[in-house]
Amino acid sequence: MNFTRWSARLPGTQRRAAARAETGGSPAQRGESSVPAARAERVAEHPTEGVDAPGGVDGLPAREVLDSIPALVALVHGPDHRIAYVNDAYATAFGPRPTGAPAREALPELEEVGLLPLLDQVLRSSKPRTVKSRKVPGGRSYTFTCTPVSLPLGGPVTDAQDGGVLVFAADVTDHADAAERLRASERSQRETAVTLQRSLLPQELEQPDDLRIAATYQPGGTEAAVGGDWYDVITLGGGRTALVIGDVMGRGVRAAAVMGQLRTAVRAYARLDLPPHEVLQLLDGLAAEIDASQIATCVYAVHDPNEGSLSYASAGHLPILVRDENGTIHRADEPTGPPLGTGGWLHASGSVPLGPGSTAVLYTDGLVERRSEDIDEGVASLERALGGATGTPQVVCDRLIRALGVTADHDDDVAVLVLQQPARTGADAELFRNAALELLGGVEAAPRARAFATGVLASWRFPPELLDLGVLATSELVANSLQHGTPPMRLRLRRTDRRLIIEVTDGDDHLPRRRRAEPADEAGRGIAIVATIASNWGSRRTPGGGKAVWCEFALPRA
């Protein structure tokens, strides 16, 4: 019988006796010294030290040894695994078991933990097997070691009926309970981080007039700590929309908290309607102040339907992918700068065409990064998947997730933001119209602008009240530009299915502000009038120098 696996659990003299029983007798019987030669002299001086005293376990039969140990031991034999022996600890744990009965009937606890097939395997292969931490009826957990033996013990196996299996079960309940408590604590911490992460993401995406947008966030599998991926959609007014996606490097609640602070800051900076690279410049300084040890990648992009393009700036993030109306994929690689929080870098803005019928994808590295391949290969795979992914933005999101092999047990967070500019035709196209007028000359440009606005708004069949308000707002914005701005000047009228937008641009970059005009003041009332009658108004600096001042009116619902 092989006592190697469990003899280490025996105390003192029992362990030595078990080892001698396995090797065929005591050292004295084999003519060997019981101690190393270097210790022989000392042992001779103390003959009783290290030698079993009379009445020790040398003379005990195996059954008495097995009966005395606290672990559970059962011996079965034959193809039916009939019970040959169970020790006192086993009988105490599960009750007495009849000798000779097959294990399937008499040892139901072994069948419940799936041990009977293992007994067959041990009997066939003559190799020991171990299963760790199995919970048995009654709630306790044991590690089972099944060792092949021959019956009668020590004799050769001449028939299948002679083969047996010694089942040794060590109680590991305390260890199993501690491990389960640790796993429960880790699950709780992860659920807290995921809940925090999801609560910091937009609960409902803003839907601008000119774009259709959908987003997907999927946390990593249960073995992966939650990361700091985030996305957002921010309507800037005047028909423009900001889109942002980022990834805080790190894991756990701290990464999610930093992500929340950066997302809040992005929304605040976006309200300033700055160029994308200036927004990233502000975020870069803030990220270093929040936590100098954590950095983040980010792409900030602005869509302007009047320009038909997507202007963007990247801080170490993966390139935006755009599929145009012909199915060609464009990769917005440059310009890009280092991640946020590194400092000392001046970011730059770039642009990529985004016309009617185009689809753009912003994403985090969890979608394309794999340990077995270069990240460029992952981006190339995403390009191929985007080339064949059609449908609504949400359908495209789902198809990209599936095509890139992202599953519930994925080892990293994934965030995907898909935007489309629909190609409108027919009656739908009638709801999206543009008209523009170059403001040439001096003061005579004001009456021309009023006449132009009156004719355009009437042709768009606006009700008289809205037409009058639109003409008044046009007059005030043009007068303000003529007085405080410089050429070139331009008036643009735009309607969507939800609003009327009036915008005046000029070559001066001083932004107007709303102020309270004193009774004696002859100026300063134009912007106040516009802010009062319009649903919203604002101003921004234009990329080529100068400024744009705009206002918008909500259209009555049909």
Coordinates of C-alpha atoms in Angstrom, one line a residue:
M1 CA 0.0 0.0 0.0
N2 CA 1.3 3.5 -1.0
F3 CA 1.2 5.7 2.1
T4 CA 3.2 8.5 0.5
R5 CA 0.3 10.9 -0.1
W6 CA -1.1 10.8 3.4
S7 CA 1.8 9.7 5.7
A8 CA 3.0 13.4 5.9
R9 CA -0.2 14.1 7.9
L10 CA 0.7 11.5 10.6
P11 CA 2.4 12.7 13.7
G12 CA 5.9 11.7 14.7
T13 CA 6.5 8.0 15.2
Q14 CA 3.4 7.0 13.1
R15 CA 4.9 8.8 10.1
R16 CA 8.2 7.0 10.5
A17 CA 6.4 3.7 10.9
A18 CA 4.3 4.3 7.8
A19 CA 7.4 5.1 5.8
R20 CA 9.0 1.9 7.0
A21 CA 6.0 -0.1 6.2
E22 CA 6.0 1.1 2.6
T23 CA 9.7 0.3 2.1
G24 CA 9.5 -3.1 3.5
G25 CA 10.6 -3.0 7.1
S26 CA 12.7 -1.1 9.6
P27 CA 16.2 0.1 8.9
A28 CA 17.5 -2.5 11.2
Q29 CA 15.8 -5.3 9.4
R30 CA 17.3 -4.1 6.1
G31 CA 20.7 -3.9 7.7
E32 CA 20.8 -0.1 7.3
S33 CA 21.5 2.6 9.9
S34 CA 18.4 4.5 11.0
V35 CA 20.3 7.8 11.0
P36 CA 23.0 9.4 8.8
A37 CA 26.5 8.4 9.5
A38 CA 27.4 11.8 10.7
R39 CA 25.0 11.4 13.5
A40 CA 25.9 7.9 14.5
E41 CA 28.2 8.8 17.4
R42 CA 25.6 11.1 19.0
V43 CA 22.9 8.5 18.6
A44 CA 25.2 5.9 20.2
E45 CA 25.5 8.1 23.2
H46 CA 21.8 8.4 23.4
P47 CA 20.4 5.1 22.2
T48 CA 16.8 6.0 23.0
E49 CA 16.7 9.2 20.9
G50 CA 15.2 8.8 17.4
V51 CA 14.4 5.1 18.0
D52 CA 10.9 3.9 18.4
A53 CA 10.3 2.7 22.0
P54 CA 8.8 -0.7 22.6
G55 CA 5.1 -0.6 22.1
G56 CA 5.3 2.0 19.2
V57 CA 3.6 1.7 15.9
D58 CA 6.1 -0.8 14.4
G59 CA 4.1 -3.7 15.5
L60 CA 0.7 -2.2 14.7
P61 CA -1.2 -3.5 11.7
A62 CA -2.3 -1.1 9.0
R63 CA -5.9 -1.1 10.1
E64 CA -5.0 0.2 13.6
V65 CA -3.0 3.0 11.9
L66 CA -5.9 4.0 9.6
D67 CA -8.4 3.9 12.5
S68 CA -6.3 6.3 14.5
I69 CA -5.9 9.1 12.0
P70 CA -8.4 12.0 11.8
A71 CA -8.7 12.0 8.0
L72 CA -11.5 10.0 6.3
V73 CA -10.3 6.7 4.7
A74 CA -12.2 4.1 2.7
L75 CA -11.0 1.0 0.9
V76 CA -12.9 -0.4 -2.0
H77 CA -12.1 -3.3 -4.3
G78 CA -13.3 -4.8 -7.6
P79 CA -15.0 -3.3 -10.6
D80 CA -18.1 -2.4 -8.5
H81 CA -15.9 -0.8 -5.8
R82 CA -17.2 -2.9 -3.0
I83 CA -16.5 -1.7 0.4
A84 CA -13.6 -3.4 2.1
Y85 CA -13.0 -0.9 4.9
V86 CA -14.0 2.5 6.3
N87 CA -12.2 4.0 9.3
D88 CA -13.7 5.5 12.3
A89 CA -13.5 9.1 11.1
Y90 CA -15.4 8.1 7.9
A91 CA -18.1 6.4 9.9
T92 CA -18.4 9.4 12.2
A93 CA -18.7 11.8 9.2
F94 CA -21.2 9.8 7.1
G95 CA -22.3 6.9 9.3
P96 CA -21.3 3.2 9.3
R97 CA -21.0 1.5 5.9
P98 CA -21.7 -2.2 5.3
T99 CA -18.7 -4.2 4.1
G100 CA -19.1 -5.8 0.8
A101 CA -21.7 -3.4 -0.6
P102 CA -21.0 -1.6 -3.9
A103 CA -20.0 2.0 -3.6
R104 CA -22.8 3.3 -5.9
E105 CA -25.3 2.1 -3.3
A106 CA -23.4 2.3 0.0
L107 CA -21.3 5.4 -0.6
P108 CA -23.8 8.0 -2.0
E109 CA -21.6 10.8 -0.8
L110 CA -18.9 9.8 -3.2
E111 CA -21.4 9.7 -6.1
E112 CA -22.6 13.2 -5.2
V113 CA -19.1 14.7 -5.6
G114 CA -18.6 12.8 -8.8
L115 CA -15.9 10.5 -7.4
L116 CA -17.2 7.1 -8.8
P117 CA -15.9 7.8 -12.4
L118 CA -12.6 8.7 -10.9
L119 CA -12.4 5.4 -9.0
D120 CA -12.9 3.6 -12.4
Q121 CA -10.1 5.6 -13.9
V122 CA -7.7 4.9 -11.0
L123 CA -8.6 1.2 -11.2
R124 CA -7.9 1.0 -14.9
S125 CA -4.8 3.2 -15.0
S126 CA -3.2 2.2 -11.7
K127 CA -2.3 5.8 -11.2
P128 CA -3.4 8.0 -8.2
R129 CA -5.7 10.9 -8.8
T130 CA -6.7 13.9 -6.6
V131 CA -9.7 16.2 -6.7
K132 CA -9.6 19.4 -4.6
S133 CA -12.1 20.9 -2.3
R134 CA -15.4 19.1 -3.1
K135 CA -18.4 19.9 -0.9
V136 CA -20.2 16.8 0.4
P137 CA -23.7 16.5 1.9
G138 CA -23.6 18.2 5.3
G139 CA -21.7 21.2 4.0
R140 CA -18.1 20.2 4.7
S141 CA -15.4 20.3 2.0
Y142 CA -12.8 17.6 1.4
T143 CA -9.8 17.0 -0.9
F144 CA -10.0 13.4 -2.1
T145 CA -6.9 11.4 -3.0
C146 CA -7.6 8.0 -4.7
T147 CA -4.7 5.6 -4.7
P148 CA -4.6 2.2 -6.4
V149 CA -3.8 -0.8 -4.1
S150 CA -3.7 -4.6 -4.4
L151 CA -5.8 -6.9 -2.4
P152 CA -4.7 -8.8 -0.4
L153 CA -2.5 -5.9 0.6
G154 CA 1.1 -6.2 -0.6
G155 CA 0.2 -9.1 -3.0
P156 CA 0.4 -9.0 -6.8
V157 CA -2.7 -8.2 -8.8
T158 CA -3.6 -11.4 -10.6
D159 CA -7.2 -10.6 -11.4
A160 CA -9.5 -7.5 -11.7
Q161 CA -11.1 -8.6 -8.5
D162 CA -7.8 -8.1 -6.7
G163 CA -7.6 -4.4 -7.6
G164 CA -8.7 -1.8 -5.1
V165 CA -8.7 1.9 -4.4
L166 CA -7.8 3.6 -1.2
V167 CA -9.9 6.8 -0.8
F168 CA -8.2 9.4 1.5
A169 CA -10.2 12.5 2.3
A170 CA -8.7 15.5 4.1
D171 CA -11.0 18.1 5.6
V172 CA -10.4 21.5 4.0
T173 CA -13.6 23.2 5.0
D174 CA -11.8 26.1 6.7
H175 CA -9.7 26.7 3.6
A176 CA -12.6 26.4 1.3
D177 CA -14.7 28.8 3.3
A178 CA -11.9 31.3 3.4
A179 CA -11.4 31.0 -0.3
E180 CA -15.1 31.5 -0.9
R181 CA -15.1 34.6 1.3
L182 CA -12.2 36.0 -0.6
R183 CA -14.0 35.3 -3.9
A184 CA -17.2 36.9 -2.6
S185 CA -15.2 39.9 -1.5
E186 CA -13.6 40.2 -5.0
R187 CA -17.0 39.8 -6.7
S188 CA -18.4 42.5 -4.5
Q189 CA -15.5 44.9 -5.2
R190 CA -15.8 44.2 -8.9
E191 CA -19.6 44.8 -8.9
T192 CA -19.0 48.0 -7.0
A193 CA -16.5 49.2 -9.7
V194 CA -18.8 48.1 -12.5
T195 CA -21.7 49.9 -11.0
L196 CA -19.6 53.0 -10.5
Q197 CA -18.3 52.8 -14.0
R198 CA -21.8 52.4 -15.5
S199 CA -23.2 55.2 -13.4
L200 CA -20.5 57.6 -14.7
L201 CA -21.2 56.8 -18.3
P202 CA -24.1 58.6 -20.0
Q203 CA -27.4 56.9 -19.1
E204 CA -28.9 58.1 -22.4
L205 CA -27.0 59.5 -25.4
E206 CA -27.8 62.9 -26.7
Q207 CA -29.2 62.6 -30.2
P208 CA -28.3 65.5 -32.4
D209 CA -30.4 66.5 -35.4
D210 CA -27.9 65.5 -38.1
L211 CA -26.4 62.4 -36.7
R212 CA -27.6 59.0 -35.5
I213 CA -25.5 57.7 -32.7
A214 CA -25.2 54.5 -30.6
A215 CA -22.7 53.3 -28.0
T216 CA -21.8 50.0 -26.3
Y217 CA -19.8 49.4 -23.1
Q218 CA -18.8 45.9 -22.0
P219 CA -16.8 45.4 -18.9
G220 CA -14.1 42.7 -18.8
G221 CA -14.9 39.1 -17.7
T222 CA -15.2 38.1 -14.1
E223 CA -11.4 37.5 -13.8
A224 CA -10.6 41.1 -15.0
A225 CA -10.9 44.2 -12.9
V226 CA -13.0 47.0 -14.4
G227 CA -11.1 49.6 -16.3
G228 CA -11.6 53.3 -17.0
D229 CA -13.2 53.3 -20.5
W230 CA -15.7 56.1 -21.2
Y231 CA -17.5 57.9 -24.0
D232 CA -19.8 60.8 -24.4
V233 CA -21.9 62.8 -26.9
I234 CA -22.3 66.6 -26.3
T235 CA -24.5 68.8 -28.4
L236 CA -22.7 72.2 -28.7
G237 CA -25.5 74.2 -30.4
G238 CA -25.6 75.7 -33.8
G239 CA -25.9 72.1 -35.3
R240 CA -22.5 71.1 -34.0
T241 CA -21.8 67.9 -31.9
A242 CA -18.8 66.9 -29.8
L243 CA -17.9 63.2 -29.5
V244 CA -15.4 61.9 -27.1
I245 CA -14.0 58.4 -26.2
G246 CA -11.2 57.7 -23.7
D247 CA -9.5 55.1 -21.6
V248 CA -7.9 55.6 -18.2
M249 CA -4.9 53.3 -17.9
G250 CA -5.4 51.2 -14.7
R251 CA -8.0 49.0 -13.1
G252 CA -10.5 49.1 -10.3
V253 CA -12.5 51.8 -8.6
R254 CA -9.7 54.3 -8.8
A255 CA -9.5 54.1 -12.6
A256 CA -13.3 54.5 -12.8
A257 CA -13.2 57.5 -10.4
V258 CA -10.5 59.2 -12.5
M259 CA -12.6 58.5 -15.6
G260 CA -15.6 60.2 -14.0
Q261 CA -13.6 63.3 -13.3
L262 CA -12.2 63.5 -16.8
R263 CA -15.7 63.0 -18.4
T264 CA -17.1 65.8 -16.3
A265 CA -14.3 68.1 -17.2
V266 CA -14.8 67.2 -20.9
R267 CA -18.4 68.3 -20.7
A268 CA -17.4 71.6 -19.1
Y269 CA -14.7 72.3 -21.6
A270 CA -16.9 71.4 -24.5
R271 CA -19.4 74.2 -23.5
L272 CA -16.6 76.6 -24.3
D273 CA -16.8 75.4 -27.9
L274 CA -13.1 75.3 -28.3
P275 CA -11.2 73.6 -31.1
P276 CA -10.5 69.9 -30.3
H277 CA -6.7 70.4 -29.6
E278 CA -7.4 73.1 -27.1
V279 CA -9.9 70.9 -25.2
L280 CA -7.2 68.2 -25.0
Q281 CA -4.7 70.8 -23.8
L282 CA -6.9 71.7 -20.9
L283 CA -7.6 68.0 -20.2
D284 CA -3.9 67.2 -20.2
G285 CA -3.2 69.7 -17.3
L286 CA -6.2 68.5 -15.4
A287 CA -5.3 64.8 -15.7
A288 CA -1.9 65.5 -14.1
E289 CA -3.5 67.3 -11.2
I290 CA -6.1 64.6 -10.6
D291 CA -3.5 61.8 -10.3
A292 CA 0.1 62.1 -11.6
S293 CA 0.5 58.4 -11.6
Q294 CA -2.4 57.6 -14.0
I295 CA -2.6 58.6 -17.6
A296 CA -5.4 58.4 -20.1
T297 CA -5.8 58.2 -23.8
C298 CA -8.6 60.2 -25.5
V299 CA -10.0 61.3 -28.8
Y300 CA -12.2 64.5 -28.9
A301 CA -14.0 65.2 -32.2
V302 CA -16.5 67.8 -33.4
H303 CA -19.0 67.3 -36.2
D304 CA -20.1 70.3 -38.1
P305 CA -22.9 69.5 -40.7
N306 CA -22.1 72.7 -42.6
E307 CA -18.5 71.6 -43.2
G308 CA -19.2 68.0 -43.9
S309 CA -16.3 66.8 -41.8
L310 CA -15.2 65.5 -38.5
S311 CA -12.5 67.6 -36.8
Y312 CA -10.6 65.8 -34.1
A313 CA -7.6 65.7 -31.8
S314 CA -6.0 62.6 -30.3
A315 CA -4.1 62.1 -27.1
G316 CA -2.4 58.7 -27.7
H317 CA -5.7 57.1 -28.7
L318 CA -6.5 54.6 -31.5
P319 CA -7.4 56.1 -34.9
I320 CA -11.0 57.0 -35.8
L321 CA -12.3 54.8 -38.7
V322 CA -14.8 56.3 -41.3
R323 CA -16.6 54.4 -44.0
D324 CA -17.9 56.8 -46.7
E325 CA -21.0 56.4 -48.8
N326 CA -19.0 54.3 -51.3
G327 CA -17.8 51.8 -48.7
T328 CA -14.2 53.1 -48.6
I329 CA -12.6 53.0 -45.2
H330 CA -10.6 56.0 -44.1
R331 CA -8.3 55.9 -41.1
A332 CA -7.7 59.2 -39.2
D333 CA -4.1 58.5 -38.1
E334 CA -2.6 61.9 -37.8
P335 CA -2.2 64.2 -35.9
T336 CA -1.9 62.5 -32.5
G337 CA 0.0 63.3 -29.3
P338 CA 1.0 61.5 -26.1
P339 CA -1.6 60.4 -23.5
L340 CA -3.2 62.9 -21.1
G341 CA -1.3 63.5 -18.0
T342 CA 2.2 63.4 -19.5
G343 CA 2.4 67.2 -20.1
G344 CA 4.8 69.2 -22.2
W345 CA 3.1 68.6 -25.5
L346 CA 1.1 70.9 -27.8
H347 CA -1.7 69.0 -29.4
A348 CA -3.0 69.6 -32.9
S349 CA -6.3 69.2 -34.7
G350 CA -7.0 67.3 -37.9
S351 CA -10.1 66.5 -39.9
V352 CA -11.6 63.6 -41.8
P353 CA -14.5 63.8 -44.3
L354 CA -17.9 62.8 -42.9
G355 CA -20.6 63.4 -45.5
P356 CA -24.1 62.0 -46.0
G357 CA -24.1 58.2 -45.9
S358 CA -20.9 58.0 -43.9
T359 CA -20.3 55.9 -40.7
A360 CA -17.6 56.7 -38.1
V361 CA -16.4 54.4 -35.3
L362 CA -14.6 55.5 -32.1
Y363 CA -13.4 52.7 -29.8
T364 CA -11.0 51.7 -27.0
D365 CA -8.1 49.3 -27.2
G366 CA -10.1 46.4 -25.6
L367 CA -11.9 46.0 -29.0
V368 CA -8.8 45.4 -31.1
E369 CA -5.9 44.5 -28.7
R370 CA -5.0 40.8 -28.3
R371 CA -2.0 39.3 -26.6
S372 CA -1.4 37.0 -29.5
E373 CA -1.2 39.7 -32.2
D374 CA 0.0 43.2 -32.9
I375 CA -2.5 45.9 -32.3
D376 CA -2.2 47.1 -35.9
E377 CA -3.6 43.7 -37.0
G378 CA -6.5 44.3 -34.6
V379 CA -7.2 47.7 -36.2
A380 CA -7.0 46.1 -39.7
S381 CA -9.5 43.4 -38.6
L382 CA -11.9 46.2 -37.4
E383 CA -11.5 48.0 -40.7
R384 CA -12.6 44.8 -42.5
A385 CA -15.5 44.3 -40.1
L386 CA -16.6 47.9 -40.6
G387 CA -16.6 47.4 -44.3
G388 CA -19.3 44.8 -44.1
A389 CA -21.3 46.1 -41.1
T390 CA -24.4 47.9 -42.3
G391 CA -27.6 48.9 -40.6
T392 CA -28.4 51.3 -37.7
P393 CA -25.6 52.5 -35.4
Q394 CA -26.7 50.0 -32.7
V395 CA -26.7 47.2 -35.2
V396 CA -23.2 48.2 -36.4
C397 CA -22.0 48.3 -32.7
D398 CA -23.3 44.8 -32.1
R399 CA -21.8 43.4 -35.3
L400 CA -18.4 44.9 -34.6
I401 CA -18.4 43.4 -31.1
R402 CA -19.2 40.0 -32.5
A403 CA -16.8 40.2 -35.5
L404 CA -13.9 41.1 -33.2
G405 CA -14.6 38.2 -30.9
V406 CA -15.6 40.1 -27.7
T407 CA -17.4 37.8 -25.3
A408 CA -18.6 37.9 -21.8
D409 CA -15.3 36.6 -20.5
H410 CA -13.2 39.1 -22.5
D411 CA -10.1 40.1 -20.6
D412 CA -10.5 43.9 -21.1
D413 CA -13.1 46.6 -21.1
V414 CA -14.6 47.6 -24.4
A415 CA -16.2 50.9 -25.4
V416 CA -17.5 51.5 -28.9
L417 CA -19.2 54.7 -30.2
V418 CA -20.8 54.6 -33.7
L419 CA -22.1 57.7 -35.5
Q420 CA -23.8 58.0 -38.9
Q421 CA -24.8 60.9 -41.0
P422 CA -27.9 59.7 -43.0
A423 CA -28.2 60.3 -46.7
R424 CA -31.7 62.0 -46.8
T425 CA -33.9 62.0 -49.8
G426 CA -37.4 62.9 -50.7
A427 CA -39.7 64.3 -48.0
D428 CA -37.1 63.8 -45.3
A429 CA -34.6 65.9 -47.2
E430 CA -37.1 68.8 -47.3
L431 CA -36.8 69.0 -43.5
F432 CA -33.0 69.7 -43.7
R433 CA -32.3 72.9 -45.7
N434 CA -29.5 75.4 -45.9
A435 CA -29.3 79.0 -47.2
A436 CA -26.4 81.5 -47.1
L437 CA -25.7 85.1 -48.0
E438 CA -22.4 87.0 -48.2
L439 CA -22.8 90.3 -46.3
L440 CA -21.1 92.7 -48.7
G441 CA -20.9 96.5 -48.4
G442 CA -21.7 98.6 -45.4
V443 CA -24.9 99.5 -43.6
E444 CA -26.9 98.4 -46.6
A445 CA -26.1 94.8 -45.8
A446 CA -28.6 94.9 -42.9
P447 CA -31.8 95.4 -45.0
R448 CA -30.5 92.9 -47.5
A449 CA -30.1 90.4 -44.7
R450 CA -33.6 91.0 -43.4
A451 CA -35.1 90.6 -46.9
F452 CA -33.1 87.4 -47.5
A453 CA -34.2 85.9 -44.1
T454 CA -37.9 86.8 -44.8
G455 CA -37.9 85.2 -48.2
V456 CA -36.1 82.0 -47.0
L457 CA -38.2 81.5 -43.9
A458 CA -41.4 82.0 -45.9
S459 CA -40.3 79.5 -48.5
W460 CA -39.6 77.0 -45.7
R461 CA -43.3 77.5 -44.6
F462 CA -42.6 78.6 -41.1
P463 CA -45.6 80.0 -39.2
P464 CA -45.8 83.8 -39.0
E465 CA -44.7 84.0 -35.3
L466 CA -41.5 82.0 -35.9
L467 CA -40.8 83.9 -39.1
D468 CA -41.0 87.3 -37.4
L469 CA -38.7 86.0 -34.5
G470 CA -36.2 84.6 -37.0
V471 CA -36.1 87.9 -39.0
L472 CA -35.6 89.9 -35.8
A473 CA -32.8 87.6 -34.6
T474 CA -31.1 87.9 -38.0
S475 CA -31.3 91.7 -37.9
E476 CA -29.7 91.9 -34.5
L477 CA -26.9 89.4 -35.2
V478 CA -26.1 91.1 -38.5
A479 CA -26.2 94.6 -36.9
N480 CA -23.8 93.4 -34.2
S481 CA -21.4 92.0 -36.8
L482 CA -21.5 95.2 -38.8
Q483 CA -20.8 97.3 -35.8
H484 CA -18.1 95.2 -34.0
G485 CA -16.8 92.8 -36.7
T486 CA -14.6 92.9 -39.8
P487 CA -15.1 91.4 -43.2
P488 CA -15.6 88.8 -44.5
M489 CA -19.1 88.5 -43.1
R490 CA -21.6 85.8 -43.9
L491 CA -25.2 84.9 -42.9
R492 CA -26.2 81.3 -42.8
L493 CA -29.7 79.9 -42.2
R494 CA -30.3 76.3 -41.5
R495 CA -33.3 74.2 -40.7
T496 CA -33.5 70.7 -39.4
D497 CA -36.5 68.6 -38.4
R498 CA -36.4 70.1 -34.9
R499 CA -34.9 73.6 -35.1
L500 CA -34.1 76.7 -37.0
I501 CA -30.4 77.9 -36.7
I502 CA -29.2 81.4 -37.6
E503 CA -25.5 82.0 -37.7
V504 CA -23.4 85.1 -38.6
T505 CA -19.6 84.9 -39.1
D506 CA -17.0 87.7 -39.5
G507 CA -13.3 88.2 -39.4
D508 CA -13.0 89.6 -35.8
D509 CA -12.2 87.1 -33.0
H510 CA -13.6 89.1 -30.1
L511 CA -16.5 87.1 -28.7
P512 CA -19.7 89.0 -27.7
R513 CA -21.1 88.6 -24.3
R514 CA -24.5 89.3 -22.9
R515 CA -24.6 92.3 -20.5
R516 CA -27.2 94.5 -19.0
A517 CA -27.5 97.8 -20.9
E518 CA -28.1 100.9 -19.0
P519 CA -31.0 103.2 -20.0
A520 CA -28.6 105.8 -21.5
D521 CA -26.6 103.2 -23.5
E522 CA -27.1 103.2 -27.2
A523 CA -25.5 99.8 -27.7
G524 CA -25.4 96.4 -25.9
R525 CA -29.0 95.4 -26.4
G526 CA -28.7 93.2 -29.5
I527 CA -27.3 90.0 -27.9
A528 CA -29.7 90.5 -24.9
I529 CA -32.6 90.6 -27.4
V530 CA -31.4 87.5 -29.2
A531 CA -30.9 85.6 -25.9
T532 CA -34.4 86.5 -24.8
I533 CA -36.3 85.5 -27.9
A534 CA -34.2 82.4 -29.0
S535 CA -34.2 78.9 -27.4
N536 CA -30.4 79.0 -27.3
W537 CA -27.5 81.1 -28.4
G538 CA -23.7 81.1 -28.4
S539 CA -20.4 82.1 -30.0
R540 CA -17.1 80.5 -30.9
R541 CA -13.9 81.3 -32.7
T542 CA -13.5 79.9 -36.1
P543 CA -10.4 77.9 -37.2
G544 CA -9.3 80.4 -39.8
G545 CA -9.6 83.3 -37.5
G546 CA -12.7 85.3 -36.7
K547 CA -15.8 84.2 -34.9
A548 CA -19.3 82.8 -35.4
V549 CA -22.4 84.0 -33.4
W550 CA -25.5 81.8 -33.6
C551 CA -28.9 81.3 -32.2
E552 CA -31.6 78.6 -32.6
F553 CA -35.3 78.3 -32.3
A554 CA -37.2 75.1 -31.5
L555 CA -39.7 74.2 -34.2
P556 CA -43.3 73.4 -33.3
R557 CA -44.0 69.7 -33.3
A558 CA -46.2 68.6 -36.2

